[in-house]
Coordinates of C-alpha atoms in Angstrom, one line a residue:
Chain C
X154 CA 50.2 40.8 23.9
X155 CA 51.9 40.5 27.0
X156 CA 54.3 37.0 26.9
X157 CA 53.5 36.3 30.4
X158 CA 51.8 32.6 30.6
X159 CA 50.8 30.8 33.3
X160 CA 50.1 27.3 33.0
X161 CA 48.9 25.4 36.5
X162 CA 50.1 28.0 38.6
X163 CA 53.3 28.1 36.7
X164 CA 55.1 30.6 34.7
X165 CA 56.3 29.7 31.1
X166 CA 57.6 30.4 28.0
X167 CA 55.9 28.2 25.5
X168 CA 54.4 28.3 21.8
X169 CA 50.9 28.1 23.4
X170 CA 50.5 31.9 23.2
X171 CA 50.0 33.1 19.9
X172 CA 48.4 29.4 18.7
X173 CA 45.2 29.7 17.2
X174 CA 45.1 25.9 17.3
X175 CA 45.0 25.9 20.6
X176 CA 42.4 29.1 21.3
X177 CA 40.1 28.4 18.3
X178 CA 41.0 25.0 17.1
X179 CA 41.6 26.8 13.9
X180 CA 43.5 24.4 12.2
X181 CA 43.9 20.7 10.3
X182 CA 45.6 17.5 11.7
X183 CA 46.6 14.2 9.9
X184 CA 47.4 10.5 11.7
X185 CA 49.2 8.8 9.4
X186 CA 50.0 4.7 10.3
X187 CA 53.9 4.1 10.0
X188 CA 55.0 1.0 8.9
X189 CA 58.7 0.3 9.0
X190 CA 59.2 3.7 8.9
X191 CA 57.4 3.9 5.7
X192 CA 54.4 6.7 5.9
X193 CA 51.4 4.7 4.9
X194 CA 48.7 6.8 2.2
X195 CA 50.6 9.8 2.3
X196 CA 49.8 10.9 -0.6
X197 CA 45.6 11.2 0.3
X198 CA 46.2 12.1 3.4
X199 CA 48.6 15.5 2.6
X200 CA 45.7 16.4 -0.2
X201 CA 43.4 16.2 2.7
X202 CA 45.6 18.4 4.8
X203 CA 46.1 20.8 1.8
X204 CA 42.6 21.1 1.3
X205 CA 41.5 21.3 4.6
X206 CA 43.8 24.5 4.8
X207 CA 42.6 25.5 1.9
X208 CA 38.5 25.8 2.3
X209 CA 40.2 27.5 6.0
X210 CA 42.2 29.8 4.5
X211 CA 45.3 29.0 6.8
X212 CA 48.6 29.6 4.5
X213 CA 51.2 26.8 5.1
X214 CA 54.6 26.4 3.1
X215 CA 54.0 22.5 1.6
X216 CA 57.2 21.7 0.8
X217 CA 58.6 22.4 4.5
X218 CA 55.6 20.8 5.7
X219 CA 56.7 17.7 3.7
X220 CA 60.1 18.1 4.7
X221 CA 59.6 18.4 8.2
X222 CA 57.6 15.2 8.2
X223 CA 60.2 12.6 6.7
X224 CA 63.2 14.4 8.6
X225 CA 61.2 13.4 11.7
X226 CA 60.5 10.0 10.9
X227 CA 64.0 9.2 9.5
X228 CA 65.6 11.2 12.3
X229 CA 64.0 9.7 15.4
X230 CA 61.7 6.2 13.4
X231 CA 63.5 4.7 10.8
X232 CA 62.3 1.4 10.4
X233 CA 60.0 1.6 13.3
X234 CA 56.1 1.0 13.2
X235 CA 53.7 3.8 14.4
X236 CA 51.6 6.4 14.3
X237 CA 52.5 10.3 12.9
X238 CA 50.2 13.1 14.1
X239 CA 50.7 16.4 11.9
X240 CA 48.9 19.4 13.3
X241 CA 48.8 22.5 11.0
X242 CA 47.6 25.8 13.2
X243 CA 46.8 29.1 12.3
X244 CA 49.2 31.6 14.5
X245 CA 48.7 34.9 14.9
X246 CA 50.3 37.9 17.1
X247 CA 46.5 39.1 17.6
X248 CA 43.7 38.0 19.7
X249 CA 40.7 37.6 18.1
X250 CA 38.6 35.9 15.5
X251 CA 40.4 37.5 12.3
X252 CA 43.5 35.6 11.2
X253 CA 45.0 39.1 10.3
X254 CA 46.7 37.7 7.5
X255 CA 48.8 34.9 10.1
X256 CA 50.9 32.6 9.2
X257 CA 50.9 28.4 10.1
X258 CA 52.7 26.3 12.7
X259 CA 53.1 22.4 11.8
X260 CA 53.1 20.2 15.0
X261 CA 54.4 16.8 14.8
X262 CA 53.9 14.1 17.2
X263 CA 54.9 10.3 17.6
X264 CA 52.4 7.7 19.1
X265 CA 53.0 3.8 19.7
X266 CA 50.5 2.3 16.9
X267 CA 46.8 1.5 18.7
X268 CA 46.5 -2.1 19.5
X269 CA 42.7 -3.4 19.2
X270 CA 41.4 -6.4 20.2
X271 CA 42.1 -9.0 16.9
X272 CA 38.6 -10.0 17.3
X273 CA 37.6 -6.6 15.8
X274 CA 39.3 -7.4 12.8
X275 CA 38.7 -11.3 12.6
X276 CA 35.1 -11.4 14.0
X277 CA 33.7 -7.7 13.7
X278 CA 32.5 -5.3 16.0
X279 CA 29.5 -3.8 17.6
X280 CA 28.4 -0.3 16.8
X281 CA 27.1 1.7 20.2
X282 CA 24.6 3.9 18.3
X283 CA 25.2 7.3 19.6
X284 CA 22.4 9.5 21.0
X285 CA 24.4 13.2 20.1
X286 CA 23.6 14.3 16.6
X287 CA 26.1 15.8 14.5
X288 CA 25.1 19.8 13.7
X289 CA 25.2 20.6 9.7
X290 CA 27.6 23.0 8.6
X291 CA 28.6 22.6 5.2
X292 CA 31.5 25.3 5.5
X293 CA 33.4 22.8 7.9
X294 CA 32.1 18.9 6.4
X295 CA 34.7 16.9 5.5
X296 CA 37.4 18.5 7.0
X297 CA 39.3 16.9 9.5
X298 CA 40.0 20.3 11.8
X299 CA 40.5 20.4 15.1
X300 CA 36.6 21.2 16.1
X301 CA 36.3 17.6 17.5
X302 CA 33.9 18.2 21.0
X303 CA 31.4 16.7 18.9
X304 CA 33.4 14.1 18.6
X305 CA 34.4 13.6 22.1
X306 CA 30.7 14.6 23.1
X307 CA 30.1 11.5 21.7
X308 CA 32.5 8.8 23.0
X309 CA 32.0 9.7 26.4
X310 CA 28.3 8.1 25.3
X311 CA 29.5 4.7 26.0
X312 CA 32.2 2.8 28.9
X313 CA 31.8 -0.4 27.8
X314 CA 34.0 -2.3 25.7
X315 CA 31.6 -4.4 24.1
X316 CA 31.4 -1.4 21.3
X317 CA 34.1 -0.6 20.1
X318 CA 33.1 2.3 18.4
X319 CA 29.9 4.8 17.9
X320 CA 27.2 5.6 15.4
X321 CA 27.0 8.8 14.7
X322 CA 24.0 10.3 12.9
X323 CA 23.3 14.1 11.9
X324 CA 20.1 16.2 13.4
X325 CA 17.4 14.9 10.7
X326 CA 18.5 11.0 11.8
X327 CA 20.7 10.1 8.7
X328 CA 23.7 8.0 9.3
X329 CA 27.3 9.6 8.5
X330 CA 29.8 8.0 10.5
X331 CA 31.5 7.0 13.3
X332 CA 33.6 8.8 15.7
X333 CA 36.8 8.1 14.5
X334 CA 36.2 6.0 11.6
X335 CA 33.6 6.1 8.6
X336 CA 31.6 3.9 7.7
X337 CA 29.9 1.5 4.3
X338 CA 26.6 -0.4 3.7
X339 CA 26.2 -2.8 1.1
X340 CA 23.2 -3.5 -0.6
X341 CA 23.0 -6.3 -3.2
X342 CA 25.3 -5.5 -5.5
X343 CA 25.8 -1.3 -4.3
X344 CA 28.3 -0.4 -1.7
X345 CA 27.1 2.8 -0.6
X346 CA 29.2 5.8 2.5
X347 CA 26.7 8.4 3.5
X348 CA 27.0 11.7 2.1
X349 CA 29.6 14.1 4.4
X350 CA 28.1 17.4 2.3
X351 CA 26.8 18.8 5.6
X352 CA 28.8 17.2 8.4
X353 CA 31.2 14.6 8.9
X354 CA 34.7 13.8 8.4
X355 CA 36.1 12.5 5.2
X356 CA 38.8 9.7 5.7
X357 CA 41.4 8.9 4.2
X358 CA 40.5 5.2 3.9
X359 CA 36.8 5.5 2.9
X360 CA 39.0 8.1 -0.2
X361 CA 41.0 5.0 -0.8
X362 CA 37.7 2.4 -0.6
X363 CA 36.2 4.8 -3.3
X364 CA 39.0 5.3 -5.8
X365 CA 39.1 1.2 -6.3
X366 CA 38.8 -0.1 -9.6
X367 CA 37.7 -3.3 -10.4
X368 CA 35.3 -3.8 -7.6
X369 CA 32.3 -6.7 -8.0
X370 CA 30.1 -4.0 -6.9
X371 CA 29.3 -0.3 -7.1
X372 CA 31.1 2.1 -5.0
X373 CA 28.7 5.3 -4.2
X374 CA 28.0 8.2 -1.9
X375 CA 24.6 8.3 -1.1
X376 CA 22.0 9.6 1.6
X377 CA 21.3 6.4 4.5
X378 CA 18.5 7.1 6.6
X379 CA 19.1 5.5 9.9
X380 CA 16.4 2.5 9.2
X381 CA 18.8 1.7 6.0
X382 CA 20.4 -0.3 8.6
X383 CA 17.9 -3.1 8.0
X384 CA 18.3 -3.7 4.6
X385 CA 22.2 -3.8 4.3
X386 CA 23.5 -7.2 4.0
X387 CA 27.2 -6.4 4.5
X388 CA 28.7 -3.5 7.0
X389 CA 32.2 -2.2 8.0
X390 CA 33.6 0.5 9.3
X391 CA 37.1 1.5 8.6
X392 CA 40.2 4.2 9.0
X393 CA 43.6 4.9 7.6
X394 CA 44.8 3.4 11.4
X395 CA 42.7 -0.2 11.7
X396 CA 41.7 -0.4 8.4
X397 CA 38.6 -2.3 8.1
X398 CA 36.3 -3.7 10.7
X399 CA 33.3 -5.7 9.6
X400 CA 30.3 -5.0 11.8
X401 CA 28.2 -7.4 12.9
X402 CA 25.9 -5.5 15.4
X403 CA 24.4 -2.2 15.8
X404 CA 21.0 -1.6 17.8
X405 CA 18.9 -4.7 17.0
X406 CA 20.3 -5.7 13.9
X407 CA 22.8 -8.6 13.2
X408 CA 25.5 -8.9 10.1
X409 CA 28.0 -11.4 9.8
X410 CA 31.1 -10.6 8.2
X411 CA 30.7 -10.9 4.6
X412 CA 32.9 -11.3 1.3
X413 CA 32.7 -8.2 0.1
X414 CA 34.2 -6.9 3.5
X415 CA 37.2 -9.4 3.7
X416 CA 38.3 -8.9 -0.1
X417 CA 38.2 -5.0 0.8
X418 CA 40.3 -5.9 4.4
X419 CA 43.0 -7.8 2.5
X420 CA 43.1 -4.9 0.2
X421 CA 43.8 -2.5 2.8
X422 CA 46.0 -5.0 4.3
X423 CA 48.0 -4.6 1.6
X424 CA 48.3 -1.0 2.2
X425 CA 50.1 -1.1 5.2
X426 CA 52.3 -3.6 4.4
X427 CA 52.9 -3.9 1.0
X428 CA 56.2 -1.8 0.2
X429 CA 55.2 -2.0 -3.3
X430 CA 52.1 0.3 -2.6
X431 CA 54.1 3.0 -2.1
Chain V
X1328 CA 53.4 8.2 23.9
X1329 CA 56.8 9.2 22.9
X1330 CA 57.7 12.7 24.3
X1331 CA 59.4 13.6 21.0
X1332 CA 57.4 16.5 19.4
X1333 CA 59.3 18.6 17.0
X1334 CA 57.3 22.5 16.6
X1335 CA 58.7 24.1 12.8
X1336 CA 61.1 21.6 12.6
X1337 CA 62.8 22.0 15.7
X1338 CA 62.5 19.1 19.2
X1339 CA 60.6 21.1 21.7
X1340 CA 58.9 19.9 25.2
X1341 CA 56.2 21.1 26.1
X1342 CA 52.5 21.1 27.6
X1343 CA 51.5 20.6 23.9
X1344 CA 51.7 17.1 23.9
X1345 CA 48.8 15.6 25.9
X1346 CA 46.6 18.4 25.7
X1347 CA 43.1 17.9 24.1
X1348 CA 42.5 21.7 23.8
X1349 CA 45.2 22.0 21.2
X1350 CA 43.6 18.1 20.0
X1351 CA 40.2 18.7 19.7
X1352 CA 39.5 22.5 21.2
X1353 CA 38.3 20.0 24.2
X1354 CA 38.3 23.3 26.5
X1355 CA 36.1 26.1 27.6
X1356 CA 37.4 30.4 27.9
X1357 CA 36.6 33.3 29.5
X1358 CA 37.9 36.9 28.6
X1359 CA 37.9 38.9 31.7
X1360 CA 38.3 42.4 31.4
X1361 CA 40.4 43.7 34.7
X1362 CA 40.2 47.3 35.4
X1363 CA 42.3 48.8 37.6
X1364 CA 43.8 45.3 38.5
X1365 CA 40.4 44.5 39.7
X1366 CA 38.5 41.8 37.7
X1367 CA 34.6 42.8 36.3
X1368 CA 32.0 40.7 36.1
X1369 CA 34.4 38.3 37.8
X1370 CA 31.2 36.1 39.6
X1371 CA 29.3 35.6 35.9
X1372 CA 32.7 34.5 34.1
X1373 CA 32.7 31.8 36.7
X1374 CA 29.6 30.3 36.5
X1375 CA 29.9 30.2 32.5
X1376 CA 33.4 28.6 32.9
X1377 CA 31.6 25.9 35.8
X1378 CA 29.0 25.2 33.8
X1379 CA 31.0 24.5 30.3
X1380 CA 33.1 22.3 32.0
X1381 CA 30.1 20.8 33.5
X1382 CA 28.1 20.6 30.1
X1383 CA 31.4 18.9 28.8
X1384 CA 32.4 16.9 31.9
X1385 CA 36.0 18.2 32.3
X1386 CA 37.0 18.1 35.9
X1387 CA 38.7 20.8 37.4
X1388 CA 39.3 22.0 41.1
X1389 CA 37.7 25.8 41.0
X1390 CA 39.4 27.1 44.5
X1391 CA 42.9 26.4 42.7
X1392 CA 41.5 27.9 39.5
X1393 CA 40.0 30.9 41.3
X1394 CA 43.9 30.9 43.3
X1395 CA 46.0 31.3 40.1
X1396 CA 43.5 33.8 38.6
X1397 CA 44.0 36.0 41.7
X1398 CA 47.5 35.7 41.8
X1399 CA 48.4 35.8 38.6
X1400 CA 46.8 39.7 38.6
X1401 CA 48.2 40.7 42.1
X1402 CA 51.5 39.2 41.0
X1403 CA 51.6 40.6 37.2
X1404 CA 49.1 43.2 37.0
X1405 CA 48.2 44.9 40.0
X1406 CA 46.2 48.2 39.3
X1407 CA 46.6 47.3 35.7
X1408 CA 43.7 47.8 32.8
X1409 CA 43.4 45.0 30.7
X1410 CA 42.1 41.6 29.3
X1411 CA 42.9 38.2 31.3
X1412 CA 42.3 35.3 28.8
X1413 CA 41.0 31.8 31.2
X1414 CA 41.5 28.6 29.0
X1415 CA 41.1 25.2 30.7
X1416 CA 41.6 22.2 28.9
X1417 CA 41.6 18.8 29.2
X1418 CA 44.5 16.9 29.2
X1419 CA 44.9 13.5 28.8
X1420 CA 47.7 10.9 28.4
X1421 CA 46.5 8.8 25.7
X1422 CA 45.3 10.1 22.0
X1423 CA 41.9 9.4 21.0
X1424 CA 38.9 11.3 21.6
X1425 CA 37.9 9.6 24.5
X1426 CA 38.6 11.0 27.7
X1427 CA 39.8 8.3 29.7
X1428 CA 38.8 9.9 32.7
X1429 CA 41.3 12.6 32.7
X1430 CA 42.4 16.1 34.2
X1431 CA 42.5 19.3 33.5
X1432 CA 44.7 22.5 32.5
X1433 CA 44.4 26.5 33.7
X1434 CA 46.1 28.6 31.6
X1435 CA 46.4 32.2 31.5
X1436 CA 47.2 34.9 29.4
X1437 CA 47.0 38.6 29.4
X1438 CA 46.2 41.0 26.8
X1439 CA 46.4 44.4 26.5
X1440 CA 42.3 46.2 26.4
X1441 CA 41.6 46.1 23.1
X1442 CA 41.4 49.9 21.4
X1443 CA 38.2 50.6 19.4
X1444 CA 37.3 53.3 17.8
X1445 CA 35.1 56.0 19.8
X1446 CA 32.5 56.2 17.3
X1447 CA 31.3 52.9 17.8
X1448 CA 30.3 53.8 21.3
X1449 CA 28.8 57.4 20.7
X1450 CA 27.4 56.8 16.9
X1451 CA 27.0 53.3 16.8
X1452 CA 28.3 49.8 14.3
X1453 CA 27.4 48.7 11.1
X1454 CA 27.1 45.2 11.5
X1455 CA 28.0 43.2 8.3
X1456 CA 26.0 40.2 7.2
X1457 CA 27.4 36.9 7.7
X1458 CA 27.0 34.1 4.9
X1459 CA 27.9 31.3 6.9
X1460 CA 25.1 30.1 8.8
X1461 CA 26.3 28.9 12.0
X1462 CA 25.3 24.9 13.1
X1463 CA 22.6 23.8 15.4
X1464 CA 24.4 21.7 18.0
X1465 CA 22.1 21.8 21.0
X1466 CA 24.9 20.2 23.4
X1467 CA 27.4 22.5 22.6
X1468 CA 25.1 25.8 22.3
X1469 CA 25.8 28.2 24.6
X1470 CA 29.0 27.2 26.0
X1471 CA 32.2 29.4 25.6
X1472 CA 34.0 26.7 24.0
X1473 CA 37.4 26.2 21.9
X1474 CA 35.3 24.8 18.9
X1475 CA 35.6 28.2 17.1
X1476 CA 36.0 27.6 13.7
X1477 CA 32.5 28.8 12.9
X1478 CA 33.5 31.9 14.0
X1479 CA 36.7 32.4 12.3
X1480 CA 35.0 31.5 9.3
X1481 CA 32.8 34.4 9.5
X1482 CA 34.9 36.7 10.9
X1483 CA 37.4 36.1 7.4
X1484 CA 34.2 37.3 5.3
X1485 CA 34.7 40.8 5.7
X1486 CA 38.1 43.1 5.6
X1487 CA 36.4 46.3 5.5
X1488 CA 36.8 48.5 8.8
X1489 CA 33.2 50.3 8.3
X1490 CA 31.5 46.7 9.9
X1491 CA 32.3 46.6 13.8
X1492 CA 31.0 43.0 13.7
X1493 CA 29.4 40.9 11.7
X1494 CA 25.5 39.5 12.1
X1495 CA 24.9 35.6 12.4
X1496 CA 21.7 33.5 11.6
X1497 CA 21.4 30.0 11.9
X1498 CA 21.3 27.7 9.2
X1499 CA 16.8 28.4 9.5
X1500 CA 17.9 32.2 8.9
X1501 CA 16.8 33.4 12.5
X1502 CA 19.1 36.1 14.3
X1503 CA 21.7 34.4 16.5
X1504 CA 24.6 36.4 17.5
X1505 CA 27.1 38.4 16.3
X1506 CA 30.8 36.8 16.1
X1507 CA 32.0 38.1 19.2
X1508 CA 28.7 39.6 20.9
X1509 CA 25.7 39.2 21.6
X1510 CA 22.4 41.2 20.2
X1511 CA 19.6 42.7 21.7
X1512 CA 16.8 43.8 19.6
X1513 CA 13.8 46.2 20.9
X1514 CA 10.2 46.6 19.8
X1515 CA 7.9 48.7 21.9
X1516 CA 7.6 48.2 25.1
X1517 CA 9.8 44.5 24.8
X1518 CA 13.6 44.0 24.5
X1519 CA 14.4 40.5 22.7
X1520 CA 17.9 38.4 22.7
X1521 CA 17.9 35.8 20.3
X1522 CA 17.1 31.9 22.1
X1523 CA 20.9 30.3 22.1
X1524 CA 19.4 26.7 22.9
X1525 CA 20.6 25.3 19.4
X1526 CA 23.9 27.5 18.5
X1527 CA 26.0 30.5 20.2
X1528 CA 27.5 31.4 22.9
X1529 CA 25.7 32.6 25.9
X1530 CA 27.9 35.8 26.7
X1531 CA 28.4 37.2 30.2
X1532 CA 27.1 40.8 29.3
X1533 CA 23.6 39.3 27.7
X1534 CA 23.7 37.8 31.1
X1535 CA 24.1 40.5 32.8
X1536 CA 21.7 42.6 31.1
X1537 CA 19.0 39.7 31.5
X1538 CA 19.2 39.9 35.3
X1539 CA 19.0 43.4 35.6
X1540 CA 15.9 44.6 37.3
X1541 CA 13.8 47.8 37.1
X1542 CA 14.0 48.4 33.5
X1543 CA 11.6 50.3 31.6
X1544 CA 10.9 47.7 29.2
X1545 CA 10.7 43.8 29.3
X1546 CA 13.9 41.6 28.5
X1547 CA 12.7 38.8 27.0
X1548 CA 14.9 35.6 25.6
X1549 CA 12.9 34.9 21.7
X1550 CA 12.6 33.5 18.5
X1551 CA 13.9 36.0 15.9
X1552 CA 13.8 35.1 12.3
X1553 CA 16.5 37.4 9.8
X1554 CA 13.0 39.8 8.7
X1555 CA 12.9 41.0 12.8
X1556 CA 15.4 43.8 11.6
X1557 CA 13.0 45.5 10.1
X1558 CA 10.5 46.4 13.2
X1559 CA 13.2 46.9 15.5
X1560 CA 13.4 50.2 16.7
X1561 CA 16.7 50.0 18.3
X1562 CA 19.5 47.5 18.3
X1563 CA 22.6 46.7 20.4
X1564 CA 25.2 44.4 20.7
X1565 CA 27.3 43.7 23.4
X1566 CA 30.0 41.6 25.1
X1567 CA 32.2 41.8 28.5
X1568 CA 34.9 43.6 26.8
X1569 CA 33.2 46.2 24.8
X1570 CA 30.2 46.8 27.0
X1571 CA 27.2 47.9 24.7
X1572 CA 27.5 49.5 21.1
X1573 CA 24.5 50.9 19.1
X1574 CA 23.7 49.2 15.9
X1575 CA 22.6 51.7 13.3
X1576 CA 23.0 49.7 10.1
X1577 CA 22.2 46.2 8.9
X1578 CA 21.9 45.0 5.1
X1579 CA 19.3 47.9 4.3
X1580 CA 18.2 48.7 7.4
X1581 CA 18.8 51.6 9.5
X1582 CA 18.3 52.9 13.0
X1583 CA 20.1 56.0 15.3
X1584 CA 20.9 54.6 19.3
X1585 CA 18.3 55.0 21.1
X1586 CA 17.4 56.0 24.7
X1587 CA 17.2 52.4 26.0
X1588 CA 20.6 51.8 24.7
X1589 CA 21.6 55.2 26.0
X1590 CA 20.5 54.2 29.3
X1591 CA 21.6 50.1 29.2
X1592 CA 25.1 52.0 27.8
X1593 CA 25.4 53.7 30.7
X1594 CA 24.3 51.1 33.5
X1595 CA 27.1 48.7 31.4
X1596 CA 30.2 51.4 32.2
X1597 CA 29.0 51.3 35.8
X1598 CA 30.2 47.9 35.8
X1599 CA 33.7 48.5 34.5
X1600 CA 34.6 51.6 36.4
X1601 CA 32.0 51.5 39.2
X1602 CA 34.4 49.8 41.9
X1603 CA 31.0 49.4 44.4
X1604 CA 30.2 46.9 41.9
X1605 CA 32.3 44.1 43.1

């Protein structure tokens, strides 16, 4: 490969040219919320990343990954409150589909922590329901890789800020998720997240929701067809960012935020800012 | 956004940081084989890349695009064989998968022609049969996207250099694609490409050969379920880099090149060293 780039009509020197990342999106990322510095469920969210690089096949050195990551914070955030982005890409010296073996480069970025309206938190939020249906393919479900057009297919669905985020439901009309956040349905005395076997991304916080002991109600993965929206007395949304947003509207249906969904947010509250939880 | 992003450990600047292709594969391609410093099939590489970024509603200004192609060959490459790699991207200033409006990014790379071996122009490929079953996504289908993980994937199934290229069906078992071609299958007096409306990539050659007028036989765009291959009486794949390669063995099947590849074979070379043909 010649090292000749040209970005914009400019000629430069950059990592860009052997980054599968960038060519394929063949790779993982992680956003993990900072809190005084402190990384907030690191632990799920590396096992995610490991994973992820696992059912890809992309080799990465853990220990320097994990180094890397607290240098950075320490060198440039101690004490600060944030956002982390790690990007793990597959780099090779070949063009092509075929890894050829490669080897992994781990990207880390710094962003100023997303402020929301506090009426999302306090009052709940309105789903838009999304008209793009996410494609099955098992090989990639769950995995939070950097194939995301379906994702940004569907937030380009909606301007308004009434929603303040999108239902997203696969091909055959069962609900999975949201765009960036997943999502729960409570029924009686079942708390049930849809199934992410065939597509979907599994978050960190919905891993977190379902390793609770100790619950007043069952925690379970099950299949939602999108008319399960009737039935469901409680709903929320949540990520490892926000945390958890009741939802109060989505299509013609009306919840109110319930008691189930503000012992779970003061549980995730907790999670960010809790030192003990560490 | 902070501009601090550290790359293996080390503080680096560059174009990494707001762009969505390296995000979320948010970005289209194009492979351009240049002959002689003189790019083929220049006009149908344009019209994919116009109407991905359409599909996908990225922005870009196409007379600067076409400018930096053009220069970036006279300047670099003149009378030089090769590949030139396209990549536009979007690029945003804020993280999220929405857009926010947004511009875009040209970048450019060059590649040496990839070497194959003869044999899979005079004798023909084995073609070696994917497991994964690639997604139905019917906004995505048929754009040249950076969403390629479906691809690596399959591409990582085999290691063996007696398969050229491995066969894809959908996740319904009909004949798709192959990773990096396209596939043409004949019976009688028709010549079939698989219907890309719900997954693949529409590649410029299959284009190509779908205009093309005065051929013995029909070109028709169908339905192929996995059990086609056995009626066939000849096969080909193709792409813009290769041209046109006899398929002579699938799973059990088996087939020698025949005359209408023979004769499509030719017509395909015209286009790579035929300098009328601009």
């Amino acid at each position: 490969m010649d090292e000749t780039i040209w970005i914009d009509g400019t000629k430069t020197t950059t990592c860009l040219t052997n980054d599968r990342g960038l060519a394929y999106g063949d790779g993982v990322f992680e956003t993990i919320r900072v809190v005084k510095g402190r990384l907030t469920l690191v632990a799920l969210h590396m096992i995610r990343l490991k994973n992820g690089c696992k059912r890809l096949s992309i080799p990465a050195d853990w220990s320097s990954v994990t180094e890397q990551l607290n240098k950075f914070i320490q060198s440039n955030y101690y004490g600060k409150d944030g956002v982390v982005k790690i990007i793990i890409t597959r780099v090779s010296q070949r063009r092509g589909y075929s890894p050829h073996g490669g080897t992994s480069r781990c990207i880390l970025q710094w962003f100023s922590t997303p402020t929301y309206p506090e009426k999302n938190y306090t009052t709940g939020v309105s789903l838009y329901s999304c008209a793009l249906q996410l494609g099955w393919q098992p090989q990639l479900a769950g995995i939070k890789h950097l194939n995301r057009l379906e994702q940004v297919l569907a937030r380009q669905e909606w301007q308004s800020e009434n929603y303040a985020e999108g239902l997203l439901t696969d091909y055959q009309g069962n609900i999975i998720e949201c765009t960036m956040s997943n999502i729960f349905l409570l029924y009686g005395d079942k708390l049930i997240t849809p199934d992410l076997s065939h597509c979907g991304v599994a978050g960190v916080m919905r891993q977190w929701i379902l390793s609770l002991s100790g619950l007043p109600v069952a925690v379970e993965i099950g299949h939602l067809p999108l008319n399960s929206l009737e039935k469901a007395t409680e709903l929320f949304i949540c990520n490892s960012i926000f945390g958890i947003w009741p939802v109060v509207a989505c299509q013609n249906y009306r919840w109110q935020a319930g008691n189930l969904t503000r012992y779970l947010q003061e549980k995730a509250e907790s999670v960010f800012h809790d030192e003990a939880m560490d």
